[in-house]
CSV table of C-alpha atoms in Angstrom, one decimal:
chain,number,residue,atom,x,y,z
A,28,UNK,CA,-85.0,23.0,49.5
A,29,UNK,CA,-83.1,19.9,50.5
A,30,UNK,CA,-84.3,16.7,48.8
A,31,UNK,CA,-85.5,14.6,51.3
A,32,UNK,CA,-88.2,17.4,52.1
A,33,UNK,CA,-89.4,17.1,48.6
A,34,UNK,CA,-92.8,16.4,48.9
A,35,UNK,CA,-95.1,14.0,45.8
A,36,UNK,CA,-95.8,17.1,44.1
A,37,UNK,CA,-92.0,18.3,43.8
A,38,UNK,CA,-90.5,15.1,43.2
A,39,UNK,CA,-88.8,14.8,39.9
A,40,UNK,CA,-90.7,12.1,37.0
A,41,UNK,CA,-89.2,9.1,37.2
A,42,UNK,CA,-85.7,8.2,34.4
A,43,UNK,CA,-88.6,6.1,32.4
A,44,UNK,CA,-91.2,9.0,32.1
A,45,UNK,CA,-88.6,11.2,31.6
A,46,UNK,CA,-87.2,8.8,28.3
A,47,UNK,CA,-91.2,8.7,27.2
A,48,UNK,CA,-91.5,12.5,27.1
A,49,UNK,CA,-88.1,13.4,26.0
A,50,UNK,CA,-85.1,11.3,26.2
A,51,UNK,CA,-86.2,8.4,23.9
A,52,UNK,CA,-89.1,10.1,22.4
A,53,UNK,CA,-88.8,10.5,18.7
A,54,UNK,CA,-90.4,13.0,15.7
A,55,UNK,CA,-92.1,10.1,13.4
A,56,UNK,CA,-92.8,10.2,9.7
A,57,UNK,CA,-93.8,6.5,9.8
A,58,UNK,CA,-97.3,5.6,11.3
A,59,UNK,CA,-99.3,2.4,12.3
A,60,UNK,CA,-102.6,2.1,11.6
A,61,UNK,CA,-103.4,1.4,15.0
A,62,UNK,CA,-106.7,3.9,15.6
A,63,UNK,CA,-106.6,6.9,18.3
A,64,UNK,CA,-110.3,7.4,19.3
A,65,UNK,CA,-112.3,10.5,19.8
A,66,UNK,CA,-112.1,9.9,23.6
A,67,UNK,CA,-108.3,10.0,23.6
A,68,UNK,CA,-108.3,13.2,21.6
A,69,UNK,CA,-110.4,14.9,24.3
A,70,UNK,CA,-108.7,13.8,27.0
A,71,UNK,CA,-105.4,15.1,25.1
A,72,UNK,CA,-106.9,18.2,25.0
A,73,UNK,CA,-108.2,18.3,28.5
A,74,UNK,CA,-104.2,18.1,29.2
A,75,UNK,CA,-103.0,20.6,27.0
A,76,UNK,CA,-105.5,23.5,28.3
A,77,UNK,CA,-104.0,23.6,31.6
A,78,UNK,CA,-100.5,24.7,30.5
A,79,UNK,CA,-99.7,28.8,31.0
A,80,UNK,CA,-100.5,31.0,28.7
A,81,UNK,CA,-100.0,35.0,29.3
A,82,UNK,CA,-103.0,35.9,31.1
A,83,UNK,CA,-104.3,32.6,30.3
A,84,UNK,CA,-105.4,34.0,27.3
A,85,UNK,CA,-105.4,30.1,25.4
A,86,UNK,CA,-105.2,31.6,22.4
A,87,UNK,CA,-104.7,28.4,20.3
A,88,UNK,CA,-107.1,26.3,18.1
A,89,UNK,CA,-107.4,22.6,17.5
A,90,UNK,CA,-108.7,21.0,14.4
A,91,UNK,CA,-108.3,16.9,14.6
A,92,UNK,CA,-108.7,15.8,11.0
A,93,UNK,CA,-109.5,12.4,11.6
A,94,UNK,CA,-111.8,11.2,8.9
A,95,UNK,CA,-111.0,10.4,5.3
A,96,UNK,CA,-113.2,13.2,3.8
A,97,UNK,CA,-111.3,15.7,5.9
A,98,UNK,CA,-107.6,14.4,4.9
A,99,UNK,CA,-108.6,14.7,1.6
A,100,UNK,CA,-109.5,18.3,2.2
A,101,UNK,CA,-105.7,19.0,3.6
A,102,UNK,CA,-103.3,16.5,1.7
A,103,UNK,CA,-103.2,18.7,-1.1
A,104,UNK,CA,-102.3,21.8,0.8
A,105,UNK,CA,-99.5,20.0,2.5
A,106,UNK,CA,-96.4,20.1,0.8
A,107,UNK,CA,-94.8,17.3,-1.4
A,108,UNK,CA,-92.4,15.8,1.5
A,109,UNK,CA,-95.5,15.7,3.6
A,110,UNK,CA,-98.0,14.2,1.8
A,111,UNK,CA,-97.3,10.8,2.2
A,112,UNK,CA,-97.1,10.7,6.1
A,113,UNK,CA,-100.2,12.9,6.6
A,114,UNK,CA,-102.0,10.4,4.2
A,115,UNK,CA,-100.6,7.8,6.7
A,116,UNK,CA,-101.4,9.0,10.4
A,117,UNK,CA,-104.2,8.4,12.0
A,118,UNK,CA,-104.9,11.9,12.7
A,119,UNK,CA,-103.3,15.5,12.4
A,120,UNK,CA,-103.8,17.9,14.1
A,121,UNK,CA,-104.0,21.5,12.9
A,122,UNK,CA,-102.8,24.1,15.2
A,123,UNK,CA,-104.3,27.3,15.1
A,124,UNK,CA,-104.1,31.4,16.4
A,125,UNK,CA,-107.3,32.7,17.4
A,126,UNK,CA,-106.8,36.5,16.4
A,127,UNK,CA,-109.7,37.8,18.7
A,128,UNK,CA,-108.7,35.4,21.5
A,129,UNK,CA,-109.3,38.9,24.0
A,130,UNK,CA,-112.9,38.3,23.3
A,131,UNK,CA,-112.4,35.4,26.2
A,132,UNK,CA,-110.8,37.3,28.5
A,133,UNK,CA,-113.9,38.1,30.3
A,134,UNK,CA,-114.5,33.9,30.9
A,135,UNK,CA,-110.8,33.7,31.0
A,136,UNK,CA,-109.4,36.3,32.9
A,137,UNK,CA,-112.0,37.3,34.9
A,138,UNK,CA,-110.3,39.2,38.1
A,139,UNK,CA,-109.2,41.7,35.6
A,140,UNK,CA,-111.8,42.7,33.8
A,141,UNK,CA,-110.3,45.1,31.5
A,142,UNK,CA,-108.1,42.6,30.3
A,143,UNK,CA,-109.7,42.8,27.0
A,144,UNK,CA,-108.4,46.5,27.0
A,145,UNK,CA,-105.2,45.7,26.9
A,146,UNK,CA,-104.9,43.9,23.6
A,147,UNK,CA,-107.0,47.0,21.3
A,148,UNK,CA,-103.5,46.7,19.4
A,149,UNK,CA,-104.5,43.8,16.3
A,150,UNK,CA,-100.5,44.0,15.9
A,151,UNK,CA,-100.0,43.6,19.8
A,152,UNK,CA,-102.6,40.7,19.7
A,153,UNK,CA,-101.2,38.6,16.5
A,154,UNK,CA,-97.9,38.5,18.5
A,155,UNK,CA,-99.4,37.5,21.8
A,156,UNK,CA,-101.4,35.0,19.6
A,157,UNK,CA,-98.2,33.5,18.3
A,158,UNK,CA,-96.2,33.2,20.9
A,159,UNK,CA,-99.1,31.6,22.9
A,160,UNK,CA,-100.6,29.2,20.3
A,161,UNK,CA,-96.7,28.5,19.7
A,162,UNK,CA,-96.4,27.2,23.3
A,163,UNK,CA,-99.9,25.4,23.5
A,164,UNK,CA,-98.5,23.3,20.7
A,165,UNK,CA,-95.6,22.7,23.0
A,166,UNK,CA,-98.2,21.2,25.5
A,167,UNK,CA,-100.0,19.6,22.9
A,168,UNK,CA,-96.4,17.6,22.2
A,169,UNK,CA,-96.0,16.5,25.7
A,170,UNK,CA,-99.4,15.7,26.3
A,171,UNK,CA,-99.4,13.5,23.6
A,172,UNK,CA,-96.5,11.8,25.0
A,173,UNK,CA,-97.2,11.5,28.4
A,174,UNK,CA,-100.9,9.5,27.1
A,175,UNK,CA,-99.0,7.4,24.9
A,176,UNK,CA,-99.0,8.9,21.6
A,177,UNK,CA,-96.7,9.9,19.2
A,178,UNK,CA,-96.2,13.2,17.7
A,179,UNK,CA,-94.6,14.1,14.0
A,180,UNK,CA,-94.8,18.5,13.9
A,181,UNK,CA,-94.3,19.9,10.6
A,182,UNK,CA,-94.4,23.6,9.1
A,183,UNK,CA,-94.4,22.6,5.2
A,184,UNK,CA,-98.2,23.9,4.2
A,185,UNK,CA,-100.0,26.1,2.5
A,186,UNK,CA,-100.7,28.8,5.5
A,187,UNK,CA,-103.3,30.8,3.3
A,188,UNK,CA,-105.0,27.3,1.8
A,189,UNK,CA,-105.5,26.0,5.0
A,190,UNK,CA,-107.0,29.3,6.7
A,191,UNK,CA,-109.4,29.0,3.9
A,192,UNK,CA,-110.0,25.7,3.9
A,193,UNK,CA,-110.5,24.8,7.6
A,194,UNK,CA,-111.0,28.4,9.5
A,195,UNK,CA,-112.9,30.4,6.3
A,196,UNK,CA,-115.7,32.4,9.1
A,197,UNK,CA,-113.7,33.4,12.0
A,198,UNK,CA,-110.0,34.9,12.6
A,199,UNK,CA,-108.1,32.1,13.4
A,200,UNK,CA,-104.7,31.6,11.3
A,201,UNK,CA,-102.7,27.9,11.2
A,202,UNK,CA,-99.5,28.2,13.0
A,203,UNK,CA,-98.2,24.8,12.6
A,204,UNK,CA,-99.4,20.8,12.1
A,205,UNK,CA,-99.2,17.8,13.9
A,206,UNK,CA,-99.0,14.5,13.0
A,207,UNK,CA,-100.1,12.2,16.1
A,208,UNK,CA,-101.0,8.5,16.0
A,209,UNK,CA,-98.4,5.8,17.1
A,210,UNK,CA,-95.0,5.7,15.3
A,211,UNK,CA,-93.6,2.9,13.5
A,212,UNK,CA,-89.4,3.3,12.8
A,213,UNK,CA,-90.3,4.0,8.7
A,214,UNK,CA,-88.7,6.6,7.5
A,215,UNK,CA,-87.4,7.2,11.0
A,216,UNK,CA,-83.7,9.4,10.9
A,217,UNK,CA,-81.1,9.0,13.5
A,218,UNK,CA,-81.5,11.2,15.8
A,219,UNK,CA,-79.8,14.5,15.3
A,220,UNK,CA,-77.5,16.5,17.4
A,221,UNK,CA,-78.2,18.7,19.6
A,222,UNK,CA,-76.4,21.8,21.3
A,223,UNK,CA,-74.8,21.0,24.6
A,224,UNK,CA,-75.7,23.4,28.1
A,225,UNK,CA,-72.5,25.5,27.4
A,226,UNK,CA,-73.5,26.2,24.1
A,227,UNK,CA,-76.8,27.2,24.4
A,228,UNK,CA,-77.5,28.2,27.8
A,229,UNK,CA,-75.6,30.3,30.7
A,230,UNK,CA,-76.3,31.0,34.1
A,231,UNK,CA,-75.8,34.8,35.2
């Protein structure tokens, strides 16, 4: 397609967006205390939902742990090096698998309706629930971005603590966490290197 036939949809974001959702964006440890309301979380989410999932199966899981009760219920399963930012963000986000997300395929899915079929396998479905939750976070990361927020993702938790602490009744698993709130430059590292197109990519 030749660019001047682009039309608004296929037109690339502009340098600036682009520097806000990648380019200049940063991981933060350090956090203002600058508040991020309910309203902003739900419209966060109401961005994230519409990104692909294999047949749109969404099997991912948000808790925002907001309040003080409920930070105090997951500081201690975070692990020492996270602790001090989780304490500090205005709100983290737990990022969870739903295990029996083919119960939704029905609602989901619905011009196959054996789609629930397919995923009888519980070794078949933790996979597909991995990958997928794995990429919602990915949504959840730009989403953020593109409203404004920054993000901080970290893996350092106790997995089993926090199914039992936040998900005890149903199948969902944590896959990662999220710090999200708006950055200050604390504790902020230069930004690392990254692999260049030659060394990480090829085109066959």
């Amino acid at each position: 397609m030749a660019f001047d036939a682009l039309t608004d949809r296929d037109a690339p974001l502009s340098d600036a967006a682009l520097a806000q959702l990648f380019t200049e964006a940063r991981s933060r440890n350090g956090w203002t205390d600058r508040p991020v309301p309910e309203a902003l979380l739900r419209k966060l989410y109401d961005l994230t939902k519409f990104g692909p999932t294999a047949v749109n199966n969404t099997p991912a899981r948000f808790v925002f742990v907001t309040s003080p009760e409920a930070k105090a219920r997951l500081i201690p399963l975070m692990s020492e090096g996270n602790q001090a930012k989780t304490a500090q963000a205005p709100v983290t986000v737990i990022i969870g698998q739903d295990l029996d997300f083919h119960e939704h395929l029905p609602t989901l899915f619905p011009h196959a309706p054996g789609a629930k079929d397919w995923f009888g396998d519980e070794a078949m479905r933790r996979e597909s629930a991995f990958r997928n939750s794995s990429l919602q976070g990915g949504y959840l990361t730009i989403a953020a971005r593109a409203l404004g927020l920054d993000v901080g993702p970290m893996s350092g938790f106790d997995a089993a603590a926090v199914k039992a602490e936040f998900f005890p009744d149903s199948n969902v698993e944590p896959n990662f966490i999220m710090n999200l709130g708006y950055g200050s430059d604390e504790n902020l590292f230069p930004r690392s290197p990254r692999l260049s197109f030659e060394e990480a990519a090829e085109v066959l």
